[in-house]
Short mmCIF file of C-alpha atoms in Angstrom, two decimals:
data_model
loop_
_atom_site.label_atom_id
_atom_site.label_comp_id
_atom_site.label_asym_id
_atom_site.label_seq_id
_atom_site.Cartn_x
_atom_site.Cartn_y
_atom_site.Cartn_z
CA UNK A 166 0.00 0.00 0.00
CA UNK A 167 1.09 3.61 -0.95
CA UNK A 168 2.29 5.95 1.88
CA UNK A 169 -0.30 8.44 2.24
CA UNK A 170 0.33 11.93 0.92
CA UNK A 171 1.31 14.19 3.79
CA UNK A 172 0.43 17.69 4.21
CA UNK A 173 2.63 20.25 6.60
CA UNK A 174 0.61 23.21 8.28
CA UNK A 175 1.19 26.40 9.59
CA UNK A 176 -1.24 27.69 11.91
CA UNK A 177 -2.30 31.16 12.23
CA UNK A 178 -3.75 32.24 15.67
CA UNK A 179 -3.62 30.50 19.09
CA UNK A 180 -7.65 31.05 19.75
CA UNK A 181 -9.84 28.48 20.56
CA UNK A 182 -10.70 27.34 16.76
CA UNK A 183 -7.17 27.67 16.17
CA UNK A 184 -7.28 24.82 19.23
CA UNK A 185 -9.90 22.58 17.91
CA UNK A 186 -8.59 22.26 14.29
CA UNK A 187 -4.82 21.64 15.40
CA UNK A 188 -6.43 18.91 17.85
CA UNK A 189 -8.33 17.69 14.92
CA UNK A 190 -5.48 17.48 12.41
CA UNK A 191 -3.01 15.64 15.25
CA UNK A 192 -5.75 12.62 15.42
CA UNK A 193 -4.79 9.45 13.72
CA UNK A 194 -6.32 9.54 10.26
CA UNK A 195 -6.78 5.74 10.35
CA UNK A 196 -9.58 6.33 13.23
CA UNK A 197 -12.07 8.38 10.48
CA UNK A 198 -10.82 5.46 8.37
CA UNK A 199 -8.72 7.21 6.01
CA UNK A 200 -5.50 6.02 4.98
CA UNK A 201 -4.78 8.33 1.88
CA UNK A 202 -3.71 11.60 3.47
CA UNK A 203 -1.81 12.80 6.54
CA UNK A 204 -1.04 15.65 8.40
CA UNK A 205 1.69 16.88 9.95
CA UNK A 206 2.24 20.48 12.55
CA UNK A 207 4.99 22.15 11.28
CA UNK A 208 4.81 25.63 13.07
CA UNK A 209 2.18 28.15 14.63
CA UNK A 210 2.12 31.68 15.16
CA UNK A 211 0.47 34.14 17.60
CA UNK A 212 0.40 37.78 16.34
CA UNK A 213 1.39 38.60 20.29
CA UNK A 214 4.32 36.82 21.32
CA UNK A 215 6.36 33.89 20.55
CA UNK A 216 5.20 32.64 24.47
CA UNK A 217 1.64 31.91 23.19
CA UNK A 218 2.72 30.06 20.66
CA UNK A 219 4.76 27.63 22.91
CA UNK A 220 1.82 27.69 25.26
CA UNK A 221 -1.05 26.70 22.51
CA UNK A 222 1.79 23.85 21.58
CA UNK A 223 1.50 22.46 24.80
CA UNK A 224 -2.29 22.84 25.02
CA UNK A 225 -3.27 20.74 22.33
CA UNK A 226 -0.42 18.06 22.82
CA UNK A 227 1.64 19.02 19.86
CA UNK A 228 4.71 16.91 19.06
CA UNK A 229 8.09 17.94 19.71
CA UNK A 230 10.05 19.78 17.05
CA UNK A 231 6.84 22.42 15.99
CA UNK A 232 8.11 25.80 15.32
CA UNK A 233 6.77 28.61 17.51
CA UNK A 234 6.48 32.14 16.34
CA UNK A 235 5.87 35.37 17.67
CA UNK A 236 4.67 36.75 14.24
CA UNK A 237 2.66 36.11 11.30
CA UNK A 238 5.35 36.99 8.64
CA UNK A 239 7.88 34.44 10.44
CA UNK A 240 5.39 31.67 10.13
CA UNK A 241 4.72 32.45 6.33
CA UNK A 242 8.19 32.73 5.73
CA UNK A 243 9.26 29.06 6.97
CA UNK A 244 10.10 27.13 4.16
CA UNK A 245 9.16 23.78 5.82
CA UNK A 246 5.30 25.13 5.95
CA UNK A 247 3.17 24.07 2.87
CA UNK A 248 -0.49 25.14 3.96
CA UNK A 249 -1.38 27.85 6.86
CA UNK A 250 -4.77 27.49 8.37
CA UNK A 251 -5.97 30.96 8.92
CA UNK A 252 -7.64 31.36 11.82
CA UNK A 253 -7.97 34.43 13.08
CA UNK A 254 -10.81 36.75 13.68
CA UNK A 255 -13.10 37.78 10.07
CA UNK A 256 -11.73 40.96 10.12
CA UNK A 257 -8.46 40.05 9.67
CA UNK A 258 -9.22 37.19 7.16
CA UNK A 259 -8.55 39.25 4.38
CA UNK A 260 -5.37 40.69 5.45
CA UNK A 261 -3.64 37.18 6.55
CA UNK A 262 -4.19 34.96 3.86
CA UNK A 263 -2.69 37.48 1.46
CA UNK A 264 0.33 37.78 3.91
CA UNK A 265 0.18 34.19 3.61
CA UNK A 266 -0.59 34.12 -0.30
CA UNK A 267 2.09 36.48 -1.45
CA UNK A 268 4.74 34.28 0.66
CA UNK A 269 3.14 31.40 -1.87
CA UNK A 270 1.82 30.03 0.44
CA UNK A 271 -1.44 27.37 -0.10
CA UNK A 272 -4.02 28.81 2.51
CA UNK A 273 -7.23 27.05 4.40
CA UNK A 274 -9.13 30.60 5.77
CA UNK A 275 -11.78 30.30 8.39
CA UNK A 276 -15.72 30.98 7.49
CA UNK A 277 -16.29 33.72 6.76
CA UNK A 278 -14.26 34.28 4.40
CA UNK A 279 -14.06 37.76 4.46
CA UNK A 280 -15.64 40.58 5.37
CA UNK A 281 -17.14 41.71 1.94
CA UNK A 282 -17.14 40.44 -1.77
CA UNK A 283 -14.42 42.77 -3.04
CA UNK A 284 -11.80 41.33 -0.53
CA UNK A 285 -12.95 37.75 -1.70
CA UNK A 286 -12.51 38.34 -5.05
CA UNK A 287 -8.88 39.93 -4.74
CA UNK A 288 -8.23 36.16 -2.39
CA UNK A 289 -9.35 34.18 -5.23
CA UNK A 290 -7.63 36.50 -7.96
CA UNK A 291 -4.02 36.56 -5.95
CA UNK A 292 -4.50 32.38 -5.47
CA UNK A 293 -4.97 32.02 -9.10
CA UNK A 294 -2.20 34.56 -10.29
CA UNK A 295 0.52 32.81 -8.28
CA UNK A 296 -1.69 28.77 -8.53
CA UNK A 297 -1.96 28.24 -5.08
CA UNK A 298 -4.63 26.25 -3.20
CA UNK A 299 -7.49 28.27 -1.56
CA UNK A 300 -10.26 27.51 0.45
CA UNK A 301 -12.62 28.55 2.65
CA UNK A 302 -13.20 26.50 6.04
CA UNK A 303 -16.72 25.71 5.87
CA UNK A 304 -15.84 22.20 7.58
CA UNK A 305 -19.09 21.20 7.56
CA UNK A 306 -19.53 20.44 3.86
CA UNK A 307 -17.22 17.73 4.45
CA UNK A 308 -18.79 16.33 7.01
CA UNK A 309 -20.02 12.53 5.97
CA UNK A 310 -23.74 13.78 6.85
CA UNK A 311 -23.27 16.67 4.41
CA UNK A 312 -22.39 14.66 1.60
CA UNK A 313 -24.88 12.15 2.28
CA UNK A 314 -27.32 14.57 2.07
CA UNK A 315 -26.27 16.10 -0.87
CA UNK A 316 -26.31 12.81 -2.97
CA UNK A 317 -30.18 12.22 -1.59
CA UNK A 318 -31.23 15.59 -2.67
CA UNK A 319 -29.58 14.57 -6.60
CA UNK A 320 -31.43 11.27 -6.37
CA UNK A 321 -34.68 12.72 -6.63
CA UNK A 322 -35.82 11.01 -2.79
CA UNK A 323 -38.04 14.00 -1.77
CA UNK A 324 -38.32 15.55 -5.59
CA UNK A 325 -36.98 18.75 -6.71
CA UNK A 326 -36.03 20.93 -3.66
CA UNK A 327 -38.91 24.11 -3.25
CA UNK A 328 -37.81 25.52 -0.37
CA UNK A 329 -34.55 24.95 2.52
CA UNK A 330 -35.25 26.36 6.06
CA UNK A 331 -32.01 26.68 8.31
CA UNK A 332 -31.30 28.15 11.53
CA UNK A 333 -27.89 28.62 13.63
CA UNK A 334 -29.05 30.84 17.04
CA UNK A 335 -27.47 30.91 20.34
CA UNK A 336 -28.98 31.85 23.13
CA UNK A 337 -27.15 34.43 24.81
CA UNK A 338 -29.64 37.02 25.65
CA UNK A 339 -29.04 39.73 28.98
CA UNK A 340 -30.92 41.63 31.42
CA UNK A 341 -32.68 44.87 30.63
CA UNK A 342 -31.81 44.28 26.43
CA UNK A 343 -28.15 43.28 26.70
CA UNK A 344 -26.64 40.21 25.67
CA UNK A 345 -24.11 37.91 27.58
CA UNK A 346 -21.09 39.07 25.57
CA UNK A 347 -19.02 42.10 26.41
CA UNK A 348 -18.88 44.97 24.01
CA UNK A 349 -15.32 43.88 22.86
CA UNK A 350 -16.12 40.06 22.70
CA UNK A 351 -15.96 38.95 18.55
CA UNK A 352 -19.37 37.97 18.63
CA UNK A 353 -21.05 41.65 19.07
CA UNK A 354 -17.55 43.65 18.27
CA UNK A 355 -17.64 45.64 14.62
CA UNK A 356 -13.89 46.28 14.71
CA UNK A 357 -13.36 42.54 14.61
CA UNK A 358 -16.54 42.11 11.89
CA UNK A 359 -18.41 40.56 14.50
CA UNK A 360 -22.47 40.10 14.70
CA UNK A 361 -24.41 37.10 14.12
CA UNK A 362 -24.61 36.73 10.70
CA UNK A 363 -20.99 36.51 9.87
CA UNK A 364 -20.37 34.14 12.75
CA UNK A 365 -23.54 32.24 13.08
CA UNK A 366 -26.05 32.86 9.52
CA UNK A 367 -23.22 31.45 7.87
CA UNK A 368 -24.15 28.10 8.73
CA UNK A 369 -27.47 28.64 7.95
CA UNK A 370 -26.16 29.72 4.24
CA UNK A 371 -24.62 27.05 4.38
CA UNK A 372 -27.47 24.31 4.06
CA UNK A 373 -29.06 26.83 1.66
CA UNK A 374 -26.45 27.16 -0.81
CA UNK A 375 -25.11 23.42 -0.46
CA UNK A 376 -28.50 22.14 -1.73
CA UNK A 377 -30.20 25.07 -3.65
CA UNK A 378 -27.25 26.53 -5.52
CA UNK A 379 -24.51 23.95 -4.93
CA UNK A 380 -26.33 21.24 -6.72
CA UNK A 381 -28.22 23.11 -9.56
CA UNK A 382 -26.25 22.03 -13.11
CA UNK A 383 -23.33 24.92 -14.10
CA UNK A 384 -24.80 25.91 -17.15
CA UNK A 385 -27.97 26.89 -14.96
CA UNK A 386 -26.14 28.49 -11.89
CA UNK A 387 -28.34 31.15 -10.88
CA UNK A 388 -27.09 33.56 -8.00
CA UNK A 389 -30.18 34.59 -5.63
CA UNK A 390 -32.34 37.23 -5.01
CA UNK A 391 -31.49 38.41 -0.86
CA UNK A 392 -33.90 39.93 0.93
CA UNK A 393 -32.89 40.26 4.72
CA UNK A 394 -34.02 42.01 7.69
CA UNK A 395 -32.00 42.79 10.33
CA UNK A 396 -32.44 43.87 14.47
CA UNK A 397 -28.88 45.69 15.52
CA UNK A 398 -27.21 45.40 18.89
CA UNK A 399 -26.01 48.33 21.01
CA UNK A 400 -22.01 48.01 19.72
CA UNK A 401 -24.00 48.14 15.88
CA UNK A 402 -23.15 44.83 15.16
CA UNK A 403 -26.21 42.67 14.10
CA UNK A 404 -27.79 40.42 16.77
CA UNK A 405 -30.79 38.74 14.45
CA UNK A 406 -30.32 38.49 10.91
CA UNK A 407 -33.27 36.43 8.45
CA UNK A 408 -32.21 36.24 5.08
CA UNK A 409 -35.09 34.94 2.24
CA UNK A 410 -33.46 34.11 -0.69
CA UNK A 411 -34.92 33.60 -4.08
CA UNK A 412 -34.41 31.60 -6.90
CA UNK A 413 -37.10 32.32 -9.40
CA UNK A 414 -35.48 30.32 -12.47
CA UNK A 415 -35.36 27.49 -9.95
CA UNK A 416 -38.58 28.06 -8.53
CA UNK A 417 -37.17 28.22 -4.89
CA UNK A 418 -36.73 29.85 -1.89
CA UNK A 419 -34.61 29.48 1.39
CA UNK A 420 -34.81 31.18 4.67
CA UNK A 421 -31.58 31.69 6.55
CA UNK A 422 -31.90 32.51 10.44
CA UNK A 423 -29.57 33.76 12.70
CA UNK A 424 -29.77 35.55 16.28
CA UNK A 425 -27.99 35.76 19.48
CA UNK A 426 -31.02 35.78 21.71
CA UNK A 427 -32.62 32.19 21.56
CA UNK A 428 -30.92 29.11 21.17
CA UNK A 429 -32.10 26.64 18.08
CA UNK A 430 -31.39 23.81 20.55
CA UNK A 431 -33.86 25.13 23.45
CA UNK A 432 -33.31 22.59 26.09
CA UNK A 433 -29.44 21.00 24.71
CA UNK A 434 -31.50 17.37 23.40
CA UNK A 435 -32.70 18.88 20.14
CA UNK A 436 -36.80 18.77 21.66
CA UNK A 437 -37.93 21.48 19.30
CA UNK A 438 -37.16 19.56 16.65
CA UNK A 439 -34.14 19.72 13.66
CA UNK A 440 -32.37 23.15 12.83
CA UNK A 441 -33.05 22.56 9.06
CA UNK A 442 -35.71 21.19 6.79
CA UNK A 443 -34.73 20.56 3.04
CA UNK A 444 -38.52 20.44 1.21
CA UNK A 445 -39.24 18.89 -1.88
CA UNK A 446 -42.40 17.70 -2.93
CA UNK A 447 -42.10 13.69 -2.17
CA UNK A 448 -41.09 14.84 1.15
CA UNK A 449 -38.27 16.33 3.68
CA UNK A 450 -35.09 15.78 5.00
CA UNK A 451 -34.43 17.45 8.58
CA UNK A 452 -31.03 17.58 9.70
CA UNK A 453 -30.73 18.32 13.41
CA UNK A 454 -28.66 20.51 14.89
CA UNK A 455 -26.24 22.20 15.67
CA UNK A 456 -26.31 23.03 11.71
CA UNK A 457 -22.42 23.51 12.00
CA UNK A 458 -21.72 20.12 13.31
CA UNK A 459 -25.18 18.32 12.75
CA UNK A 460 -24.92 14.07 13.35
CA UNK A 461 -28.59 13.14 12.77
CA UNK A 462 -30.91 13.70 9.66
CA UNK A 463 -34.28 12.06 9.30
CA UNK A 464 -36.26 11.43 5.99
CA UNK A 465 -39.95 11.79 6.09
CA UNK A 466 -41.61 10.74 2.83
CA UNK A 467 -44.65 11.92 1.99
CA UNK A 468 -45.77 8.28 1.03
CA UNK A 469 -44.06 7.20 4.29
CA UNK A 470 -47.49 6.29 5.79
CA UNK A 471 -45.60 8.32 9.27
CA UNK A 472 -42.67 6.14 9.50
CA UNK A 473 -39.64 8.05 9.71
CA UNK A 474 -36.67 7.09 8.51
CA UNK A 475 -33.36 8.15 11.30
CA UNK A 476 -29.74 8.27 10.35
CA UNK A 477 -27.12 8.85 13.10
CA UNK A 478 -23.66 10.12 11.68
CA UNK A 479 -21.32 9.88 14.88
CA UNK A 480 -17.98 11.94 14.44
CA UNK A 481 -15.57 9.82 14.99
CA UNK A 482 -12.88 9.79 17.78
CA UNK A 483 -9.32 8.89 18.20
CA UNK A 484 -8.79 6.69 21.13
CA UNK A 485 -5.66 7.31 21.80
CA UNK A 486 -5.70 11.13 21.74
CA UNK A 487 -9.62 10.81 23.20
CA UNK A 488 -10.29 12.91 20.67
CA UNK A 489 -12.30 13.74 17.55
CA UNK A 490 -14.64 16.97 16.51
CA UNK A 491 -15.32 17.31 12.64
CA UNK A 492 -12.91 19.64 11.68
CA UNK A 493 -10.20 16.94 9.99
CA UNK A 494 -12.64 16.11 7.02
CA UNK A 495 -11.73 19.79 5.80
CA UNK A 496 -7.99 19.08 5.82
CA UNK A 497 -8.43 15.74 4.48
CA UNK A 498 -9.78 17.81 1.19
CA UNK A 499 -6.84 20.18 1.35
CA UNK A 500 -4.62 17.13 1.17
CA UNK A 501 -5.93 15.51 -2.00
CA UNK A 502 -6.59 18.73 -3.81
CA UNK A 503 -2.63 19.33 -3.36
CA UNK A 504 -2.01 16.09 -3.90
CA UNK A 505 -3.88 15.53 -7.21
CA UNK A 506 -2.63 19.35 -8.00
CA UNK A 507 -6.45 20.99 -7.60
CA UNK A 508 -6.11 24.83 -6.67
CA UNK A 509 -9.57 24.62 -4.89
CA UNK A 510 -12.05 22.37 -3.72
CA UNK A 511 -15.10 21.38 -5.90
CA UNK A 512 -16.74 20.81 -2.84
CA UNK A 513 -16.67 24.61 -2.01
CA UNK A 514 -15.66 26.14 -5.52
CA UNK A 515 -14.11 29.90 -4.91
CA UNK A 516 -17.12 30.80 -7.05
CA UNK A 517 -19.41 29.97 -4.93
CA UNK A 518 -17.56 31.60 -1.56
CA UNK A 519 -17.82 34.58 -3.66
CA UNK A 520 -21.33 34.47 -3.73
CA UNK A 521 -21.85 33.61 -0.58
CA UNK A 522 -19.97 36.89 0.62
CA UNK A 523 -22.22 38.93 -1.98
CA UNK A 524 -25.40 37.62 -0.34
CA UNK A 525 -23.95 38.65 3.20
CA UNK A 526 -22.37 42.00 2.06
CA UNK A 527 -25.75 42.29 0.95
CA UNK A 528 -27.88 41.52 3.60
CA UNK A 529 -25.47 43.60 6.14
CA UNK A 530 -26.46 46.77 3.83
CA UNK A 531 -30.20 45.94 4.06
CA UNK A 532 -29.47 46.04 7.68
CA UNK A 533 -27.62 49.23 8.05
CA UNK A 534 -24.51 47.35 9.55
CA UNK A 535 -21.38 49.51 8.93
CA UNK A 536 -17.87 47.67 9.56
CA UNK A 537 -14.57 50.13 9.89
CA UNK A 538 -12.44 51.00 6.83
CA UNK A 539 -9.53 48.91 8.18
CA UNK A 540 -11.03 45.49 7.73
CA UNK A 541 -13.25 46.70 4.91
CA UNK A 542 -10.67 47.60 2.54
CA UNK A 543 -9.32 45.38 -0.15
CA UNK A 544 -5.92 46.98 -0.70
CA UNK A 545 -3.24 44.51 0.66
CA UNK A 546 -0.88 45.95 3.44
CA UNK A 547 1.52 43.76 5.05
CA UNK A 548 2.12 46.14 7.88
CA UNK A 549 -1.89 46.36 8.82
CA UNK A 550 -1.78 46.02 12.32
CA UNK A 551 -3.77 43.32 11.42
CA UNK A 552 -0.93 41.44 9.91
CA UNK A 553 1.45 42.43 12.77
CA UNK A 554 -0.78 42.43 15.99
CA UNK A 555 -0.71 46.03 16.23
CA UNK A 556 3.21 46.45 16.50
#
């Protein structure tokens, strides 16, 4: 048997997603049953000091022999790194991964992508001047369950998709109209892009555009109609977000919801029932939540005389590290697009990321939400403070 093609990563950030994917990529790939690709740490940076660094190391159980930076540019600069997983706050999305891109290096950037369309399209135009890899971490259209789901929706099992509700809420609501989260926290902070639609609706998006535009034939791609209405927080970041969008040509319509008021899972055992519902007109599939890490869908048919059909897609764990969260499936496909020399993944084509950010630049404007000029703009610095933590 072949040795499986290996992958060296860079990580950018020391935060807690930073955390889970670095735990994620240091689990045997054998235990998801996948003997193809591997991964191996080569080096992570903190914008803040080269002691944050060492400490995230030691956090997640890193091997020994993983460079630790105090700096972005030194971690795009080592030679040994082939990919760096951005994963730093939206805001600084843009920013990073061309720090990372004009180094040439092959970047995985967290969801969102950015913080508008223009800085997405300069990403994907950069990656495909200097044929690097590019992708944006939506791990959850890797998950098994996704693509499960996917292939049921192109058999025909419920008939042509009408209409995809999704929602992604946590419930984090305050005394006297405040929420849980401190003005500076991400969630609620503009300077760091923050609000629930960039954070949370994106997973509701997700669903949408993974069965309503994702699947529709190329020669028919049709780009929806957004109509969104938005409630604003105190900081003017938004705190509930709906987006309808249409597809006329298609004859469809999804409604993506987002706030940071009420949680989709009420009571934590999924009682109010699943956080999306894919409609066609032979029946639905209902995936339950959390839509960013869902591992149940059910099938009602229409025909189904009220039997329900239930499918439980565990994420796996590696024993020895007692460890396992979803986030590995998304490196796995940055492994064989390098490997078989792909510069994106069909799974999540750059197109479609594009789109994706049009729909939320959109919606945000519908909404009034106003982000500053210095994670708005898509001119390239390397000495942002966002590229050098400020110093």
């Amino acid at each position: 048997m072949a040795s499986p093609f290996t992958l060296k990563w860079g990580i950018m950030a020391t935060g807690g997603i930073a955390q889970t994917f670095t735990k994620d990529l240091l689990t045997n790939p054998a235990s998801r049953d996948v003997h193809d690709v591997a991964h191996k740490l080569v080096a992570v940076a903190s914008s803040s000091s080269k002691e944050s660094a060492k400490s995230f190391l030691e956090k997640v159980k890193a091997p020994s022999g993983v460079n630790a930076y105090g700096s972005y540019a030194e971690l795009v600069n080592d030679p040994d790194v082939e990919i760096v997983y951005v994963a730093t706050p939206h805001s600084h999305h843009f920013q990073n991964t061309m720090l990372a891109l004009e180094a040439g290096k092959h970047v995985l950037c967290e969801k969102a992508f950015t913080v508008n369309a223009a800085q997405a399209k300069k990403l994907v135009e950069t990656a495909r001047a200097k044929n690097l890899f590019l992708m944006e971490a939506v791990w959850t259209r890797y998950f098994p369950l996704s693509i499960k789901i996917r292939e049921l929706v192109k058999s025909g099992v419920i008939g042509p998709v009408y209409r995809v509700i999704a929602d992604n809420s946590f419930g984090n609501d305050g005394p006297n109209g405040t929420l849980t989260f401190p003005d500076e926290n991400r969630m609620v902070n503009p300077d760091l892009a923050g609000g629930a639609l960039l954070d949370l609706g994106i997973y509701s998006l997700t669903w949408l555009f993974q069965i309503m535009y994702h699947l529709q034939p190329e020669g028919e791609k049709e780009a929806p109609r957004t109509i969104a209405a938005i409630n604003k927080y105190t900081t003017g970041a938004d705190e509930m977000t709906n987006i309808i969008l249409q597809f006329p040509k298609h004859k469809s319509m999804g409604i993506a919801m987002t706030t940071l008021r009420i949680a989709t899972n009420t009571d934590g055992q999924n009682s109010g029932g699943p956080a999306i519902k894919i409609q066609g007109p032979l029946g639905e599939i209902q995936v339950m939540g959390p839509a960013f890490s869902p591992k149940q869908y059910k099938i009602v048919k229409k025909d189904g005389g009220g039997k329900v059909e239930v499918v439980d897609c565990p994420i796996p764990k590696d024993p020895e590290r007692d460890w396992g969260h979803g986030m590995f499936w998304e490196a796995d496909e940055c492994a064989r697009c390098l490997r078989d020399g792909k510069k994106e993944s069909a799974t999540l084509p750059l197109s479609e990321s594009i789109v994706i950010m049009e729909v939320m630049e959109e919606a945000l404007k519908q909404g009034d939400v106003k982000y500053p000029e210095l994670i708005t703009t898509d001119v390239y610095d390397p000495k942002s403070p966002l590229n050098t933590g400020g110093r």
